[in-house]
Short mmCIF file of C-alpha atoms in Angstrom, two decimals:
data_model
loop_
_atom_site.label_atom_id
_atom_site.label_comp_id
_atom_site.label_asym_id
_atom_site.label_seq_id
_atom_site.Cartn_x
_atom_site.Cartn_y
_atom_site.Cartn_z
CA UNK A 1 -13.11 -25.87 -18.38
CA UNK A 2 -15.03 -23.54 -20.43
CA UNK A 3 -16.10 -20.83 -18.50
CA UNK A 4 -16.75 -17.01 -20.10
CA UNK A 5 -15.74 -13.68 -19.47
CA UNK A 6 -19.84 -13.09 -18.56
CA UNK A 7 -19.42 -15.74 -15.82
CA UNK A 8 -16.17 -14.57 -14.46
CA UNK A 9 -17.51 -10.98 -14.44
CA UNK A 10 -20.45 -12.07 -12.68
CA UNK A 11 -18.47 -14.20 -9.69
CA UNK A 12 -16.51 -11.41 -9.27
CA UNK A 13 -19.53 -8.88 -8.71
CA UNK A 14 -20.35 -11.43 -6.26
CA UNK A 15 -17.30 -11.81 -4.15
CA UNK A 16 -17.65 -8.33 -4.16
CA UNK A 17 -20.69 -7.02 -3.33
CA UNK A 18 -20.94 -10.42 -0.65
CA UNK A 19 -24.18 -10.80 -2.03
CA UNK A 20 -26.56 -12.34 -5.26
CA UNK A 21 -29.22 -9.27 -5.38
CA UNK A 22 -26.75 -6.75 -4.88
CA UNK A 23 -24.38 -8.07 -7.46
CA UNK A 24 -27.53 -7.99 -10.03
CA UNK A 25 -28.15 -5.09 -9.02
CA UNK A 26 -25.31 -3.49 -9.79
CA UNK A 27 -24.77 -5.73 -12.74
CA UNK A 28 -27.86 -4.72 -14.10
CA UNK A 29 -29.42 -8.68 -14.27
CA UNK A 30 -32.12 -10.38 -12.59
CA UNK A 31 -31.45 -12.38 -9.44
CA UNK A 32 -31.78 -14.96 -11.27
CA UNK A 33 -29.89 -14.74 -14.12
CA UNK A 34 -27.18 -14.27 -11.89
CA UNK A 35 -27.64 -17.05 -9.49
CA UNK A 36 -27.62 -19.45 -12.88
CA UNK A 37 -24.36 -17.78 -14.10
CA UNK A 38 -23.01 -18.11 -10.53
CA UNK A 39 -24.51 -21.86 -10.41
CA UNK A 40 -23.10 -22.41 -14.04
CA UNK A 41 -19.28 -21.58 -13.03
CA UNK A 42 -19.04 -23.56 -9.81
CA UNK A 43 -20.46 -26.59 -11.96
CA UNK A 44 -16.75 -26.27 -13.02
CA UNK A 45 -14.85 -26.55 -10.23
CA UNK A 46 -14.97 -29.35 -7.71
CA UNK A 47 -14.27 -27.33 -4.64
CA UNK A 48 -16.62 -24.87 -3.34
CA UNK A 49 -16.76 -21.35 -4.28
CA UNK A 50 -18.84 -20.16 -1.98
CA UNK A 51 -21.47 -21.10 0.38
CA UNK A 52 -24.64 -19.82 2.07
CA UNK A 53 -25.21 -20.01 6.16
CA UNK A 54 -28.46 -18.97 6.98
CA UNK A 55 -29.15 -16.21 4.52
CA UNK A 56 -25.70 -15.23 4.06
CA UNK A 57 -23.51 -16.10 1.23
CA UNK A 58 -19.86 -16.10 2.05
CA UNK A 59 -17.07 -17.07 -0.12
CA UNK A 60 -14.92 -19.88 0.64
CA UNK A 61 -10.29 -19.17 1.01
CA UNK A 62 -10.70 -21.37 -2.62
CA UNK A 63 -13.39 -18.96 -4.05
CA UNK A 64 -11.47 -16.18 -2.85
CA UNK A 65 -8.20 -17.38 -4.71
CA UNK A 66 -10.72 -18.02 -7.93
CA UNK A 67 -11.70 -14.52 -7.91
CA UNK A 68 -8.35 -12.94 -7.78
CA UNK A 69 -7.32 -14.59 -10.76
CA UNK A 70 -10.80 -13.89 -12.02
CA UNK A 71 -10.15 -10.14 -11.46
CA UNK A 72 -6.70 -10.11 -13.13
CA UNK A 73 -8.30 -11.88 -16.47
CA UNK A 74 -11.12 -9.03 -16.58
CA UNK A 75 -8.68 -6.06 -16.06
CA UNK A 76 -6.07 -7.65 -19.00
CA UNK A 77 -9.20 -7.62 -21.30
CA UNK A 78 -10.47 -4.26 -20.06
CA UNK A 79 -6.34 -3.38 -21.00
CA UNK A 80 -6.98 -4.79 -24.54
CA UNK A 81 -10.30 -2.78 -24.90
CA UNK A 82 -8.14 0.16 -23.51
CA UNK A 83 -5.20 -0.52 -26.57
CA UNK A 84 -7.78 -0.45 -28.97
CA UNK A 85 -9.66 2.49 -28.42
CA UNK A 86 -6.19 4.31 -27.85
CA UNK A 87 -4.78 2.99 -31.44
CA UNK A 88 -7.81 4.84 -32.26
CA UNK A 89 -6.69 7.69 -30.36
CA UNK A 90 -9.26 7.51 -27.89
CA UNK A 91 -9.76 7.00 -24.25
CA UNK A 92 -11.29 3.88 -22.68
CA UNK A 93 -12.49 2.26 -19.66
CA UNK A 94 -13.97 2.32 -16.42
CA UNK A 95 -13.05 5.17 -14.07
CA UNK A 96 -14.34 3.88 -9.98
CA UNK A 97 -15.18 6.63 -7.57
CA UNK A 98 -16.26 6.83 -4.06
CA UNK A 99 -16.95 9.47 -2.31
CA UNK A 100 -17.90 11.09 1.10
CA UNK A 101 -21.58 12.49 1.18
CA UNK A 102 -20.23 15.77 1.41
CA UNK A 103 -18.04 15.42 -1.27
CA UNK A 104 -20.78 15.60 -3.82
CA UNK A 105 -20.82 19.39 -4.11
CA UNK A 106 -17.24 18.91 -4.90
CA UNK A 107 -16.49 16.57 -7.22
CA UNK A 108 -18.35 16.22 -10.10
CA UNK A 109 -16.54 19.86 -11.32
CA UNK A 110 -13.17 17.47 -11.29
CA UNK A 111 -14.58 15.13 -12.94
CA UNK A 112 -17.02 17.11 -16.05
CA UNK A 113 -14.04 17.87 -18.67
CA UNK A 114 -12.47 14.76 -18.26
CA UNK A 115 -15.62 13.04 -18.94
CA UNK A 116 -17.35 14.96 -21.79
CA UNK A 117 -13.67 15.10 -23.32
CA UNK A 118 -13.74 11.25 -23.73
CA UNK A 119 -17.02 10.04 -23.97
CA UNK A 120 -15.77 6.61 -24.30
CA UNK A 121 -15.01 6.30 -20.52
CA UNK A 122 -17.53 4.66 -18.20
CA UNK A 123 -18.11 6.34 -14.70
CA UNK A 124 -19.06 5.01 -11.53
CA UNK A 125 -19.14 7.08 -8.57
CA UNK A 126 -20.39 5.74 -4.85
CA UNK A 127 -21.60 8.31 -2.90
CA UNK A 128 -21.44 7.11 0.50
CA UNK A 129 -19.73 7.55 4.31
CA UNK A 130 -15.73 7.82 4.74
CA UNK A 131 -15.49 4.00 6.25
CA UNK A 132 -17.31 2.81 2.81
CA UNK A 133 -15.04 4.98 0.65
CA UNK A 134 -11.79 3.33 2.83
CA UNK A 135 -13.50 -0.13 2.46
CA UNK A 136 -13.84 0.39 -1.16
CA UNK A 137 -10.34 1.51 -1.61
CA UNK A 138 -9.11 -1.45 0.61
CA UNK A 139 -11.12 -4.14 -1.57
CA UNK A 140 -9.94 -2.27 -4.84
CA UNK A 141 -13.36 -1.62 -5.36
CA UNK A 142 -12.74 2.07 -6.54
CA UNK A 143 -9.64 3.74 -8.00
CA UNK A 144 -9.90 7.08 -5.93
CA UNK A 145 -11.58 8.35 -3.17
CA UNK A 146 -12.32 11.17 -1.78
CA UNK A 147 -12.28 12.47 1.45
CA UNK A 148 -11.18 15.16 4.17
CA UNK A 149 -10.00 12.93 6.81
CA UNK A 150 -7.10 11.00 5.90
CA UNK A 151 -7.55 7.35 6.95
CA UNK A 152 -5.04 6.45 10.43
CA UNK A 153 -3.71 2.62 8.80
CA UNK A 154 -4.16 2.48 5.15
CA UNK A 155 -1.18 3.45 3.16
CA UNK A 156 -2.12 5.92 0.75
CA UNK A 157 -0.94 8.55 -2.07
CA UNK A 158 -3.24 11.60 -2.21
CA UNK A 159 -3.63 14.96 -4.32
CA UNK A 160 -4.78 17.80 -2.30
CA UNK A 161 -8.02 19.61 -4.09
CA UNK A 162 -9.11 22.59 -2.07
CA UNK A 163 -10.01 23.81 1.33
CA UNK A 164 -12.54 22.62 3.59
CA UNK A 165 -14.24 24.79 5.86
CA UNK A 166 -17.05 24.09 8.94
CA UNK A 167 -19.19 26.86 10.46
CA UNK A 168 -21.12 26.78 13.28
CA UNK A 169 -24.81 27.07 12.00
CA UNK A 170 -28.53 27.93 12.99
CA UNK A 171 -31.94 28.03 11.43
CA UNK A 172 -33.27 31.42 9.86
CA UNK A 173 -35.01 32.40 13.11
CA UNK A 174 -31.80 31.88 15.52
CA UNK A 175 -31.34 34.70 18.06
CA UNK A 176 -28.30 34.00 19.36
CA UNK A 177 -25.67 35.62 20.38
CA UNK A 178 -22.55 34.83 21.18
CA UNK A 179 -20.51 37.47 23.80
CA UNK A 180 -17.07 38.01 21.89
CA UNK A 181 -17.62 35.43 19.83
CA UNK A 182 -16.98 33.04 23.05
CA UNK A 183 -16.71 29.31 22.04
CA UNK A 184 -17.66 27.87 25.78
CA UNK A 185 -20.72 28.61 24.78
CA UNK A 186 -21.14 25.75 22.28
CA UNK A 187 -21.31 23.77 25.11
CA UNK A 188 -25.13 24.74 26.17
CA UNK A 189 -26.43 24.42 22.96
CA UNK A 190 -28.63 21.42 21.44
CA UNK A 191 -26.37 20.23 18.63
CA UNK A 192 -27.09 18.07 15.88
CA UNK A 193 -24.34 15.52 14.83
CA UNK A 194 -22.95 13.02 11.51
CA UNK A 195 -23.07 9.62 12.49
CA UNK A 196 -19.80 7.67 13.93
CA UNK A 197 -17.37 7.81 11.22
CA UNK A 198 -18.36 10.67 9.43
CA UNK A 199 -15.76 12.92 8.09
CA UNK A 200 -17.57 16.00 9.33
CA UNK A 201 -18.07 14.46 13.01
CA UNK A 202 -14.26 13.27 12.89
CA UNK A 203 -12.90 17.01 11.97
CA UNK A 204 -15.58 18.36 14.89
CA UNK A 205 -14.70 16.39 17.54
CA UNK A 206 -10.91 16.48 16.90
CA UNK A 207 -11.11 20.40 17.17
CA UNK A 208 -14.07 20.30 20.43
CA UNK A 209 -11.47 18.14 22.41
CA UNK A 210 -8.42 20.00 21.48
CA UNK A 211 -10.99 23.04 23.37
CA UNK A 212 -11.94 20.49 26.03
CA UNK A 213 -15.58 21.66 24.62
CA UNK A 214 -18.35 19.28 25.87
CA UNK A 215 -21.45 19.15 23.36
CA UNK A 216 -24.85 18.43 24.19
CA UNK A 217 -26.18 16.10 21.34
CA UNK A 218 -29.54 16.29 21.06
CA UNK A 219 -29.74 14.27 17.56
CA UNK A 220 -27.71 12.32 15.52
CA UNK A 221 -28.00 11.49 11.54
CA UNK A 222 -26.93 9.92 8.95
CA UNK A 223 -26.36 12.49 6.11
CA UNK A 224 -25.50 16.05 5.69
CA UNK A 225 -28.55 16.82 3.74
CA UNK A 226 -30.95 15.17 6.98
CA UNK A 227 -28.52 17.24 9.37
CA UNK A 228 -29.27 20.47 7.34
CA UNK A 229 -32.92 20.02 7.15
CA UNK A 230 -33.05 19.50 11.03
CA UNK A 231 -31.39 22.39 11.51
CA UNK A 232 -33.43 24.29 9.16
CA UNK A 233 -36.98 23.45 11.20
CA UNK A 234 -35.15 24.95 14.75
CA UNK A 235 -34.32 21.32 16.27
CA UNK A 236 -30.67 22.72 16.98
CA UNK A 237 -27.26 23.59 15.57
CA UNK A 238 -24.70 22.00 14.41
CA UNK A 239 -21.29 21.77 12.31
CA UNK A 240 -21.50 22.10 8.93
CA UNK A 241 -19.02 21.94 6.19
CA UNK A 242 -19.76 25.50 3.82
CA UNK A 243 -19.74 23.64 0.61
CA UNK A 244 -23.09 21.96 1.28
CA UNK A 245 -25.29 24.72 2.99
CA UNK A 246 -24.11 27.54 0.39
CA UNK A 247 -27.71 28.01 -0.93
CA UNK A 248 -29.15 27.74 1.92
CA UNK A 249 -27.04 30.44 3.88
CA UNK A 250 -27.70 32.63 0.68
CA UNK A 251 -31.72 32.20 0.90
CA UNK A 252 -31.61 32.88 4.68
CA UNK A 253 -32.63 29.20 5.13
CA UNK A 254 -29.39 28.82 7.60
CA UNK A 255 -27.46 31.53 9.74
CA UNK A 256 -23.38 31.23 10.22
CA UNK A 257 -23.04 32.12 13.96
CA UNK A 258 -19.65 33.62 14.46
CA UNK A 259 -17.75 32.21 17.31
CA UNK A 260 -13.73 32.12 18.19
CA UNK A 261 -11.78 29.78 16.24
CA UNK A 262 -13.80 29.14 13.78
CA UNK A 263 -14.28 28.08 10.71
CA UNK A 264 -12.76 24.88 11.05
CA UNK A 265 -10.46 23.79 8.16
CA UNK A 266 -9.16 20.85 6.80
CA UNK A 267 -8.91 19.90 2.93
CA UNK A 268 -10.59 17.30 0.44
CA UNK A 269 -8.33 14.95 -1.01
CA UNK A 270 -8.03 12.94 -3.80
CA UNK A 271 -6.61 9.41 -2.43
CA UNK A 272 -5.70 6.08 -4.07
CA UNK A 273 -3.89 3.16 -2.70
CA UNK A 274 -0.08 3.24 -2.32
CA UNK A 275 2.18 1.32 -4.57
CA UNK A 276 -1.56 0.49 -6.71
CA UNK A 277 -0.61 0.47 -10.76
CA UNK A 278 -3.40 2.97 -11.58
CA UNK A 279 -5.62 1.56 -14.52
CA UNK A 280 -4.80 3.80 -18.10
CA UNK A 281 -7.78 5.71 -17.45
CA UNK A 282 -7.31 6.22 -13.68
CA UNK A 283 -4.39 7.43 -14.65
CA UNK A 284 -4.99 9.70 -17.16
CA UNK A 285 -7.46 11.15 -15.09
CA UNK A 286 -5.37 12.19 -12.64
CA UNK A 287 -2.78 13.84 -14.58
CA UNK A 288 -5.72 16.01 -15.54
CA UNK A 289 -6.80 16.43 -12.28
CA UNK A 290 -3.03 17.64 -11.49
CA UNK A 291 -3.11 19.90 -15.00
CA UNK A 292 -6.57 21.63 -14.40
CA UNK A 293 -7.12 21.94 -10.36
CA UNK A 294 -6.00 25.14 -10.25
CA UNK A 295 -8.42 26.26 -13.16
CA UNK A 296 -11.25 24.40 -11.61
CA UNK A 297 -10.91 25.59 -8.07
CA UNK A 298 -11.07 29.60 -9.30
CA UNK A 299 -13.55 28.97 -11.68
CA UNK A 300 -16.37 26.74 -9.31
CA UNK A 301 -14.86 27.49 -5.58
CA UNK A 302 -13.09 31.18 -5.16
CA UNK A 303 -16.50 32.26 -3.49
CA UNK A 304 -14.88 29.94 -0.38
CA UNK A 305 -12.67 32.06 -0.01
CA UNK A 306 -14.70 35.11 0.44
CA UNK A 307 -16.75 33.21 3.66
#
């Protein structure tokens, strides 16, 4: 058999990403450059790889075992690309992110130095919902994630970053008012929610039913940005976390209604899977997450602390 590292890379995208025009996609190919590299490596093999039903491709318990071993070839050459720039006393390699949609006001500040300090490193970071960012972790898809809801069955190591805080908010023109701040009145408002799954719905419904508060949904979508835009033309209120409506609460775009109990707090977190041997660069990167948090958090987030 003479299959190349190109081919194995490319089956490997594949079993991944469940999918030909995604995998070129995010290999950077044509569809069908990678359908001949895909076609070219099964020529090898006399048992399946994968197969298509309907118009989905799904790969066989063989094709699965093939791209295990596939996976452990690429990261022992990524290890000897690694070796090599370090003789040379620098830092290489691939560093795998995913992240909530919130999370994008947080981390690229953990993430600048480490990357304009070795410019060697390549990044990838998937911006996406919490149950992607656990998927992702549980395929080993992504070194870290990050998130502020901890998932309930996936055995995980985490580094705490900073607090999280959610306000109750309202476009510029809001009157209301709420009578000593009293939080039984959430429940007659037309509220805005995250999807299922998101982080931000997870935290607000945790803390509604520990209230025994009943909401009145009168939309839900899928991103925080959509959420914040609907709130900003007068279609309701809704939860927010502070780190993603800062500008707007400074223009006067969105109001922070005070009521009882809040804000609600919980914390992002750096996560990673238990008992996972961290790539070099994974973990180099979070030893300087661990060195530098401290000088990151006063520098970009102190004004949290002030709300």
């Amino acid at each position: 058999m003479k299959y190349t590292l190109h081919q194995l890379q490319v089956f490997s995208k594949v079993v991944q990403a469940q999918s030909i025009t995604k995998a070129a996609e995010e290999l950077f190919l044509t569809q069908p450059g990678v359908s001949i590299q895909l076609k070219n490596f099964q020529d090898q093999f006399d048992i399946p790889l994968t197969e298509v039903i309907g118009r989905q491709l799904y790969v066989t318990d063989f094709g699965k075992e093939i791209a295990e071993l596939a996976q452990q070839i690429l990261n022992q050459v990524e290890e000897i690309d690694y070796r090599t720039s370090a003789f040379k006393g620098r830092l290489y390699g691939r560093l795998k992110m995913a992240v909530v949609s919130t999370g994008k006001y947080v981390m690229p500040y953990f993430l600048s130095a480490f990357i304009n300090e070795n410019p060697s490193i390549e990044l990838t970071m998937d911006v996406t919902n919490r149950a992607a960012v656990i998927k992702a972790l549980e395929n080993n898809e992504a070194d870290f994630g990050l998130v502020s809801v901890l998932p309930d069955k996936l055995k995980i190591e985490e580094e705490l970053l900073l607090e999280n805080k959610l306000f109750l908010v309202g476009d510029a023109e809001s009157k209301l008012e709420v009578p000593a701040k009293n939080i039984q009145l959430l429940e007659q408002l037309p509220m805005i929610y995250r999807e299922e799954g998101s982080a931000t719905r997870m935290v607000m419904e945790k803390f509604l039913e520990k209230k025994k508060i009943h909401l009145k949904k009168r939309l839900e979508l899928t991103s925080n940005e959509a959420v914040k835009q609907a709130v900003i033309a007068g279609l309701g209120y809704s939860v927010m976390p502070l780190i993603g409506i800062r500008n707007e609460v400074q223009d006067g775009d969105l109001k922070i209604i005070p009521v009882a109990d809040f804000p609600i707090r919980s914390r992002w977190r750096l996560i990673w899977l238990k008992n996972k041997k961290l790539p070099p660069v994974a973990s180099a990167y979070l030893e300087h997450v661990r060195q530098h948090k401290a000088a990151i958090i006063e520098k970009h987030f102190s004004w949290i602390e002030t709300v």
